[in-house]
Short mmCIF file of C-alpha atoms and ligand atoms in Angstrom, two decimals:
data_model
loop_
_atom_site.label_atom_id
_atom_site.label_comp_id
_atom_site.label_asym_id
_atom_site.label_seq_id
_atom_site.Cartn_x
_atom_site.Cartn_y
_atom_site.Cartn_z
CA MET A 17 -88.62 106.16 -204.08
CA ASN A 18 -92.30 106.50 -203.46
CA ILE A 19 -95.05 104.66 -201.67
CA LYS A 20 -95.55 102.23 -204.54
CA GLU A 21 -91.90 101.21 -204.35
CA THR A 22 -91.54 101.03 -200.59
CA GLY A 23 -95.06 99.89 -199.74
CA ALA A 24 -95.07 102.11 -196.66
CA ASP A 25 -96.29 105.63 -196.14
CA PHE A 26 -94.21 107.25 -193.40
CA LEU A 27 -96.58 110.25 -193.32
CA PRO A 28 -100.21 109.09 -193.50
CA ILE A 29 -102.55 112.12 -193.75
CA ASN A 30 -106.33 111.94 -193.40
CA GLY A 31 -107.01 115.29 -195.07
CA THR A 32 -106.72 119.04 -194.64
CA ASP A 33 -107.43 119.87 -191.00
CA TYR A 34 -107.69 123.64 -191.37
CA VAL A 35 -106.19 126.63 -193.14
CA GLU A 36 -105.11 129.57 -190.99
CA PHE A 37 -104.81 133.07 -192.42
CA TYR A 38 -102.86 135.88 -190.78
CA VAL A 39 -104.84 139.01 -191.54
CA GLY A 40 -104.95 142.67 -190.55
CA ASN A 41 -108.39 142.47 -188.98
CA ALA A 42 -109.70 138.98 -188.21
CA LYS A 43 -113.08 140.23 -187.02
CA GLN A 44 -113.77 141.84 -190.38
CA ALA A 45 -112.21 138.99 -192.38
CA ALA A 46 -114.49 136.52 -190.58
CA HIS A 47 -117.50 138.68 -191.47
CA TYR A 48 -116.41 138.76 -195.12
CA TYR A 49 -116.04 134.97 -195.29
CA GLN A 50 -119.46 134.55 -193.65
CA THR A 51 -121.19 137.09 -195.85
CA ALA A 52 -119.45 136.56 -199.19
CA PHE A 53 -118.42 132.88 -199.04
CA GLY A 54 -121.09 131.38 -196.76
CA PHE A 55 -118.79 130.09 -194.01
CA GLN A 56 -120.48 129.25 -190.70
CA PRO A 57 -119.19 130.54 -187.35
CA LEU A 58 -117.60 127.80 -185.22
CA ALA A 59 -115.11 128.97 -182.58
CA TYR A 60 -113.26 131.97 -181.20
CA ALA A 61 -110.18 132.74 -179.12
CA GLY A 62 -109.04 136.18 -178.01
CA LEU A 63 -108.95 138.54 -175.03
CA GLU A 64 -112.12 136.94 -173.62
CA THR A 65 -110.45 133.51 -173.54
CA GLY A 66 -107.23 134.77 -171.99
CA LEU A 67 -105.13 135.49 -175.08
CA LYS A 68 -103.15 138.73 -174.84
CA ASP A 69 -101.54 139.09 -178.26
CA LYS A 70 -103.90 137.72 -180.91
CA ALA A 71 -107.50 136.86 -181.75
CA SER A 72 -108.76 134.02 -183.96
CA TYR A 73 -112.13 133.30 -185.56
CA VAL A 74 -112.83 129.77 -186.82
CA LEU A 75 -115.35 129.22 -189.61
CA LYS A 76 -116.55 126.07 -191.28
CA GLN A 77 -118.34 125.03 -194.45
CA GLY A 78 -118.66 121.37 -195.38
CA LYS A 79 -115.29 119.88 -194.40
CA ILE A 80 -113.47 123.19 -194.91
CA THR A 81 -112.23 124.91 -191.75
CA PHE A 82 -110.72 128.40 -192.04
CA VAL A 83 -109.10 130.25 -189.14
CA PHE A 84 -108.58 134.03 -189.32
CA THR A 85 -106.03 135.40 -186.89
CA SER A 86 -104.92 138.97 -186.28
CA ALA A 87 -102.50 140.59 -183.87
CA LEU A 88 -103.60 142.58 -180.82
CA VAL A 89 -100.12 144.05 -180.26
CA PRO A 90 -97.43 145.21 -182.71
CA GLU A 91 -94.82 142.84 -181.19
CA SER A 92 -96.86 139.79 -182.25
CA ALA A 93 -95.41 137.47 -184.91
CA VAL A 94 -98.82 137.79 -186.59
CA ALA A 95 -98.30 141.55 -186.96
CA THR A 96 -94.79 141.05 -188.39
CA HIS A 97 -96.15 138.51 -190.88
CA CYS A 98 -98.96 140.84 -191.96
CA LYS A 99 -96.67 143.83 -192.36
CA LEU A 100 -94.45 141.90 -194.76
CA HIS A 101 -96.95 139.75 -196.66
CA GLY A 102 -100.31 141.44 -196.23
CA ASP A 103 -103.21 139.07 -195.55
CA GLY A 104 -102.32 135.51 -196.50
CA VAL A 105 -102.16 131.84 -195.59
CA LYS A 106 -99.80 131.08 -192.70
CA VAL A 107 -100.76 127.49 -191.84
CA ILE A 108 -101.93 124.58 -193.96
CA ALA A 109 -102.80 122.18 -191.12
CA LEU A 110 -102.80 118.47 -191.94
CA TRP A 111 -105.03 116.03 -190.09
CA VAL A 112 -102.96 113.05 -188.90
CA ASP A 113 -103.39 110.18 -186.43
CA ASP A 114 -99.95 110.71 -184.88
CA ALA A 115 -98.58 114.27 -184.77
CA ARG A 116 -95.37 113.33 -182.93
CA LYS A 117 -94.48 110.64 -185.48
CA SER A 118 -95.33 112.98 -188.38
CA PHE A 119 -92.98 115.54 -186.87
CA GLU A 120 -90.19 113.00 -186.28
CA GLU A 121 -90.43 111.46 -189.74
CA THR A 122 -90.35 114.82 -191.53
CA THR A 123 -87.73 116.55 -189.39
CA LYS A 124 -85.37 113.59 -189.62
CA ARG A 125 -85.66 113.94 -193.40
CA GLY A 126 -84.64 117.58 -193.18
CA ALA A 127 -87.80 119.61 -192.50
CA LYS A 128 -87.16 122.90 -190.69
CA VAL A 129 -88.87 123.00 -187.30
CA TYR A 130 -91.67 125.52 -186.79
CA GLN A 131 -93.11 124.09 -183.59
CA GLU A 132 -92.05 121.12 -181.45
CA PRO A 133 -94.90 118.73 -180.54
CA MET A 134 -97.33 120.42 -178.11
CA VAL A 135 -100.16 118.89 -176.10
CA HIS A 136 -103.28 121.07 -175.82
CA GLU A 137 -105.80 119.87 -173.28
CA ASP A 138 -109.18 120.93 -171.90
CA GLN A 139 -112.32 119.24 -170.54
CA ASN A 140 -113.11 117.99 -174.07
CA GLY A 141 -109.90 116.07 -174.50
CA VAL A 142 -106.49 116.42 -176.07
CA VAL A 143 -105.13 117.80 -179.35
CA ILE A 144 -101.47 117.34 -180.24
CA THR A 145 -99.85 119.66 -182.77
CA ALA A 146 -96.37 119.95 -184.28
CA GLY A 147 -95.20 122.06 -187.18
CA ILE A 148 -92.65 122.31 -189.97
CA TYR A 149 -91.89 125.06 -192.48
CA THR A 150 -92.55 124.73 -196.19
CA TYR A 151 -92.00 127.42 -198.90
CA GLY A 152 -91.62 131.03 -197.75
CA GLU A 153 -92.97 131.54 -194.24
CA THR A 154 -95.77 129.05 -194.81
CA VAL A 155 -96.15 126.23 -192.30
CA HIS A 156 -97.57 122.71 -192.16
CA LEU A 157 -98.99 121.93 -188.76
CA PHE A 158 -99.70 118.27 -188.01
CA VAL A 159 -102.91 118.05 -186.00
CA GLU A 160 -103.82 114.91 -184.05
CA ARG A 161 -107.39 115.21 -182.75
CA LYS A 162 -108.54 111.61 -182.32
CA ASN A 163 -108.93 112.18 -178.57
CA TYR A 164 -110.75 115.51 -178.82
CA HIS A 165 -114.49 116.20 -178.82
CA GLY A 166 -114.70 119.99 -178.47
CA VAL A 167 -115.75 122.50 -181.15
CA PHE A 168 -112.24 123.11 -182.52
CA MET A 169 -109.27 122.95 -180.16
CA PRO A 170 -108.48 123.58 -176.52
CA GLY A 171 -108.31 127.33 -175.93
CA TYR A 172 -111.24 128.09 -178.21
CA ILE A 173 -114.83 128.73 -177.18
CA LYS A 174 -117.91 128.13 -179.29
CA TRP A 175 -118.69 131.18 -181.44
CA ASP A 176 -122.41 131.41 -182.06
CA PRO A 177 -123.47 134.84 -183.31
CA VAL A 178 -127.03 135.61 -184.42
CA TYR A 179 -125.74 136.61 -187.87
CA LYS A 180 -125.42 133.46 -189.98
CA PRO A 181 -125.81 133.83 -193.73
CA ALA A 182 -126.47 130.53 -195.50
CA SER A 183 -123.75 128.27 -196.86
CA VAL A 184 -123.05 128.38 -200.62
CA GLY A 185 -122.41 124.63 -200.88
CA LEU A 186 -118.61 124.50 -200.58
CA LYS A 187 -117.58 120.98 -199.51
CA TYR A 188 -113.84 120.41 -199.11
CA VAL A 189 -110.39 121.71 -200.02
CA ASP A 190 -109.55 120.17 -203.39
CA HIS A 191 -106.00 121.52 -203.62
CA MET A 192 -103.80 124.35 -202.35
CA VAL A 193 -101.34 125.97 -204.73
CA GLY A 194 -97.97 127.44 -203.79
CA ASN A 195 -95.99 130.01 -205.76
CA VAL A 196 -92.26 129.45 -205.31
CA GLY A 197 -89.35 131.64 -206.39
CA TRP A 198 -87.15 131.53 -209.49
CA ASN A 199 -85.29 128.21 -209.79
CA GLU A 200 -87.00 126.87 -206.66
CA MET A 201 -89.41 124.42 -208.28
CA ASN A 202 -87.10 121.47 -207.84
CA VAL A 203 -86.17 122.47 -204.29
CA TRP A 204 -89.83 122.36 -203.23
CA SER A 205 -91.04 119.43 -205.31
CA GLU A 206 -88.07 117.56 -203.86
CA PHE A 207 -89.05 118.73 -200.37
CA TYR A 208 -92.52 117.24 -200.79
CA SER A 209 -91.19 113.95 -202.14
CA ARG A 210 -88.20 113.46 -199.83
CA VAL A 211 -89.44 115.07 -196.59
CA MET A 212 -93.16 114.29 -196.84
CA GLY A 213 -93.23 111.19 -199.05
CA PHE A 214 -95.44 112.79 -201.72
CA THR A 215 -95.30 111.78 -205.37
CA GLN A 216 -95.54 113.96 -208.45
CA LEU A 217 -98.88 113.68 -210.26
CA VAL A 218 -98.22 115.87 -213.28
CA SER A 219 -95.99 118.64 -214.48
CA PHE A 220 -96.42 121.42 -216.99
CA ASP A 221 -93.70 123.55 -218.47
CA ASP A 222 -93.72 126.94 -220.12
CA LYS A 223 -94.77 125.39 -223.43
CA ASP A 224 -98.00 124.20 -221.83
CA ILE A 225 -98.57 127.31 -219.78
CA SER A 226 -97.64 130.34 -221.78
CA THR A 227 -99.41 133.16 -223.49
CA GLU A 228 -97.89 135.77 -225.76
CA TYR A 229 -96.52 137.50 -222.67
CA THR A 230 -96.22 135.30 -219.66
CA ALA A 231 -94.98 131.86 -218.76
CA LEU A 232 -94.75 129.60 -215.76
CA MET A 233 -93.88 126.06 -214.78
CA SER A 234 -96.02 123.86 -212.59
CA LYS A 235 -95.73 120.51 -210.80
CA VAL A 236 -98.43 118.81 -208.76
CA MET A 237 -97.30 116.96 -205.62
CA ALA A 238 -99.76 114.65 -203.81
CA ASN A 239 -99.79 112.38 -200.77
CA SER A 240 -100.47 108.66 -201.04
CA ASN A 241 -104.28 108.77 -200.66
CA LEU A 242 -104.52 111.90 -202.89
CA LYS A 243 -106.41 113.77 -200.15
CA ILE A 244 -103.63 116.35 -200.21
CA LYS A 245 -102.69 117.89 -203.56
CA PHE A 246 -100.21 120.75 -203.73
CA PRO A 247 -99.54 122.18 -207.18
CA LEU A 248 -96.41 124.35 -207.17
CA ASN A 249 -95.78 127.19 -209.63
CA GLU A 250 -92.49 128.79 -210.58
CA PRO A 251 -92.28 131.83 -212.84
CA ALA A 252 -90.64 131.37 -216.26
CA GLU A 253 -89.12 133.96 -218.58
CA GLY A 254 -91.74 135.66 -220.76
CA LYS A 255 -92.00 138.92 -222.64
CA LYS A 256 -93.72 140.55 -219.68
CA LYS A 257 -94.12 139.96 -215.97
CA SER A 258 -96.07 136.78 -215.18
CA GLN A 259 -98.81 136.56 -212.55
CA ILE A 260 -96.39 134.45 -210.47
CA GLU A 261 -93.79 137.24 -210.45
CA GLU A 262 -96.49 139.75 -209.60
CA TYR A 263 -97.50 137.55 -206.65
CA LEU A 264 -93.89 137.20 -205.44
CA ASP A 265 -93.38 140.98 -205.70
CA PHE A 266 -96.43 141.74 -203.59
CA TYR A 267 -96.29 138.83 -201.13
CA ARG A 268 -92.54 139.45 -200.76
CA SER A 269 -91.85 135.73 -200.64
CA PRO A 270 -93.16 132.39 -201.85
CA GLY A 271 -96.61 131.62 -200.45
CA VAL A 272 -100.06 130.20 -201.12
CA GLN A 273 -101.44 131.48 -204.42
CA HIS A 274 -104.88 129.91 -204.37
CA ALA A 275 -107.06 127.43 -202.55
CA ALA A 276 -109.43 125.36 -204.67
CA LEU A 277 -112.72 124.68 -202.91
CA ALA A 278 -114.97 121.92 -204.22
CA THR A 279 -118.73 122.02 -204.74
CA ASP A 280 -121.29 119.48 -206.00
CA ASN A 281 -123.15 122.14 -207.95
CA ILE A 282 -120.92 124.84 -209.35
CA ILE A 283 -123.73 126.73 -211.06
CA GLU A 284 -125.63 127.17 -207.78
CA THR A 285 -122.48 127.89 -205.77
CA VAL A 286 -121.11 130.50 -208.17
CA THR A 287 -124.55 132.13 -208.60
CA ALA A 288 -124.73 132.50 -204.80
CA LEU A 289 -121.13 133.76 -204.49
CA LYS A 290 -121.70 136.38 -207.21
CA SER A 291 -124.91 137.60 -205.59
CA ARG A 292 -122.90 138.06 -202.36
CA GLY A 293 -120.28 140.20 -204.08
CA VAL A 294 -117.47 137.72 -204.84
CA GLU A 295 -115.66 138.88 -207.99
CA PHE A 296 -114.54 136.36 -210.61
CA LEU A 297 -112.21 136.48 -213.59
CA LYS A 298 -114.08 136.72 -216.84
CA VAL A 299 -112.89 134.87 -219.94
CA PRO A 300 -113.80 136.20 -223.41
CA ALA A 301 -117.21 134.96 -224.65
CA ALA A 302 -115.38 133.30 -227.58
CA TYR A 303 -114.01 130.75 -225.07
CA TYR A 304 -117.38 128.96 -225.15
CA ASP A 305 -117.39 128.60 -228.96
CA THR A 306 -114.81 125.82 -228.75
CA VAL A 307 -116.06 124.08 -225.58
CA PRO A 308 -118.32 121.49 -227.32
CA ASP A 309 -115.45 120.40 -229.61
CA ARG A 310 -112.88 120.41 -226.85
CA VAL A 311 -114.80 118.63 -224.07
CA GLY A 312 -117.64 116.83 -225.86
CA SER A 313 -121.00 116.38 -224.17
CA ILE A 314 -121.45 117.45 -220.56
CA ASP A 315 -124.39 117.32 -218.15
CA GLU A 316 -124.64 121.11 -217.84
CA GLU A 317 -126.18 123.59 -220.29
CA LEU A 318 -123.56 125.83 -221.85
CA LYS A 319 -125.61 129.01 -221.37
CA PRO A 320 -125.43 129.26 -217.54
CA LEU A 321 -121.76 128.27 -217.63
CA SER A 322 -121.05 131.03 -220.14
CA ASP A 323 -123.22 133.56 -218.25
CA LEU A 324 -121.27 132.87 -215.05
CA GLY A 325 -117.85 132.49 -216.74
CA ILE A 326 -117.33 128.89 -215.55
CA LEU A 327 -114.56 127.05 -217.42
CA VAL A 328 -114.66 123.41 -218.57
CA ASP A 329 -111.86 120.93 -219.22
CA ARG A 330 -111.65 117.22 -219.88
CA ASP A 331 -109.09 114.51 -219.24
CA ASP A 332 -109.08 110.73 -219.77
CA GLU A 333 -111.22 110.11 -216.69
CA GLY A 334 -113.94 112.73 -217.07
CA TYR A 335 -114.37 116.48 -216.98
CA LEU A 336 -114.20 119.33 -214.51
CA LEU A 337 -115.79 122.75 -214.12
CA GLN A 338 -113.80 125.57 -212.54
CA ILE A 339 -113.75 129.32 -212.03
CA PHE A 340 -111.28 131.67 -210.36
CA THR A 341 -111.95 134.69 -208.17
CA LYS A 342 -110.03 137.91 -208.32
CA PRO A 343 -107.57 138.34 -205.42
CA VAL A 344 -109.51 138.75 -202.17
CA GLU A 345 -107.21 141.41 -200.72
CA ASP A 346 -105.72 144.65 -202.09
CA ARG A 347 -102.35 143.09 -202.82
CA PRO A 348 -102.74 140.90 -205.93
CA THR A 349 -101.88 137.73 -204.00
CA LEU A 350 -104.31 135.07 -202.69
CA PHE A 351 -107.39 134.09 -204.68
CA TYR A 352 -109.81 131.14 -204.81
CA GLU A 353 -110.79 128.52 -207.32
CA ILE A 354 -114.25 126.96 -207.17
CA ILE A 355 -114.16 123.48 -208.70
CA GLN A 356 -116.62 120.71 -209.48
CA ARG A 357 -115.12 117.41 -210.57
CA LYS A 358 -117.07 115.08 -212.80
CA GLY A 359 -114.57 112.25 -212.98
CA ALA A 360 -111.55 114.34 -213.99
CA ARG A 361 -108.65 114.26 -211.57
CA SER A 362 -106.56 116.87 -213.40
CA PHE A 363 -106.34 120.63 -212.88
CA GLY A 364 -107.73 122.29 -216.00
CA LYS A 365 -104.65 122.47 -218.21
CA GLY A 366 -106.87 123.16 -221.24
CA ASN A 367 -108.02 126.37 -219.55
CA PHE A 368 -104.62 127.75 -218.65
CA ARG A 369 -104.22 129.87 -221.74
CA ALA A 370 -107.70 131.46 -221.63
CA LEU A 371 -107.29 131.97 -217.93
CA PHE A 372 -103.88 133.61 -218.08
CA GLU A 373 -105.04 135.95 -220.81
CA ALA A 374 -107.89 136.96 -218.48
CA ILE A 375 -105.37 137.49 -215.64
CA GLU A 376 -103.15 139.58 -217.93
CA LEU A 377 -106.08 141.92 -218.59
CA GLU A 378 -106.33 142.40 -214.80
CA GLN A 379 -102.56 142.88 -214.50
CA GLN A 380 -102.72 145.47 -217.29
CA SER A 381 -105.28 147.43 -215.28
CA ARG A 382 -103.01 147.23 -212.20
CA GLY A 383 -99.97 148.36 -214.22
CA THR A 384 -98.08 145.22 -213.20
CA LEU A 385 -97.87 143.32 -216.50
FE1 LIG B 8 -106.12 125.22 -209.00
#
């Protein structure tokens, strides 16, 4: 049963609150996301604020909040996580009006507890958090901040360095994609529907998403107001190792494969990102020969799209422009998508083949195909 059948959403979510990454060196990661991706410094917690075992840097761009956390001592859970997975997403925090109720509703439906409801308080008010596990060691933290007016959360101080490279125009998290293990697609799509009340938007199987060598299956789960969209990928048998298998081998478990960040002007955003050293996947120039036939007329000139390697796809409601970075750490795990929607609410199915062939070229060079 879904929201349309029951008429009630037991887990109303306002949007993505923040994404927290566990990384080897948060200070340097924060610098990279400022310099390369245009995130703005917001808040900090560490030794200076009384923490003994970890440090966190909070950065913001548009409505996107990223937190980079690293361990100060080897006994820290952050250190254990990094040793196993490398740098990656630990927390996808969801902005809710009632964290305790979100926790109760999901745990009574079978969610595994990560953190019991906790009240965080300082002179700026109160934040309540509670957390549940999803795939792998990834966590959803429910964040209730309606009674808080500080920069980020109690425990954090304002971080206001002199160094502040300009934003690149990223606006909000469009979707966050999880790679799950073999035969786990139904386990996790069922988790999102039963435990979190999400519904399935679309699904693709290996006939939609296969190249000569690699295959995968994908389902997109979304909450009732569509603010939260979680595509899930599962590897499928192909002639060679798929990018999903490569991810699972290096991340050592299911985890977040990519975050799609939205912009209102993808040509400007990608031009800025490239000039700051962000590396993108490149599709063959021949890709653009078929674009006019496949997507019809679009507002943008084809030349800058082709120069930058931006992909185009159309659905019944409009079109979208998208491009994918290379992994942003040495393990071929997490990467980013930059997306501009012009009416389309889909995910670029028409680009999957061109895209996966581009990824296979990268895998070939890593010896992991
Ligand atoms: Fe995506």
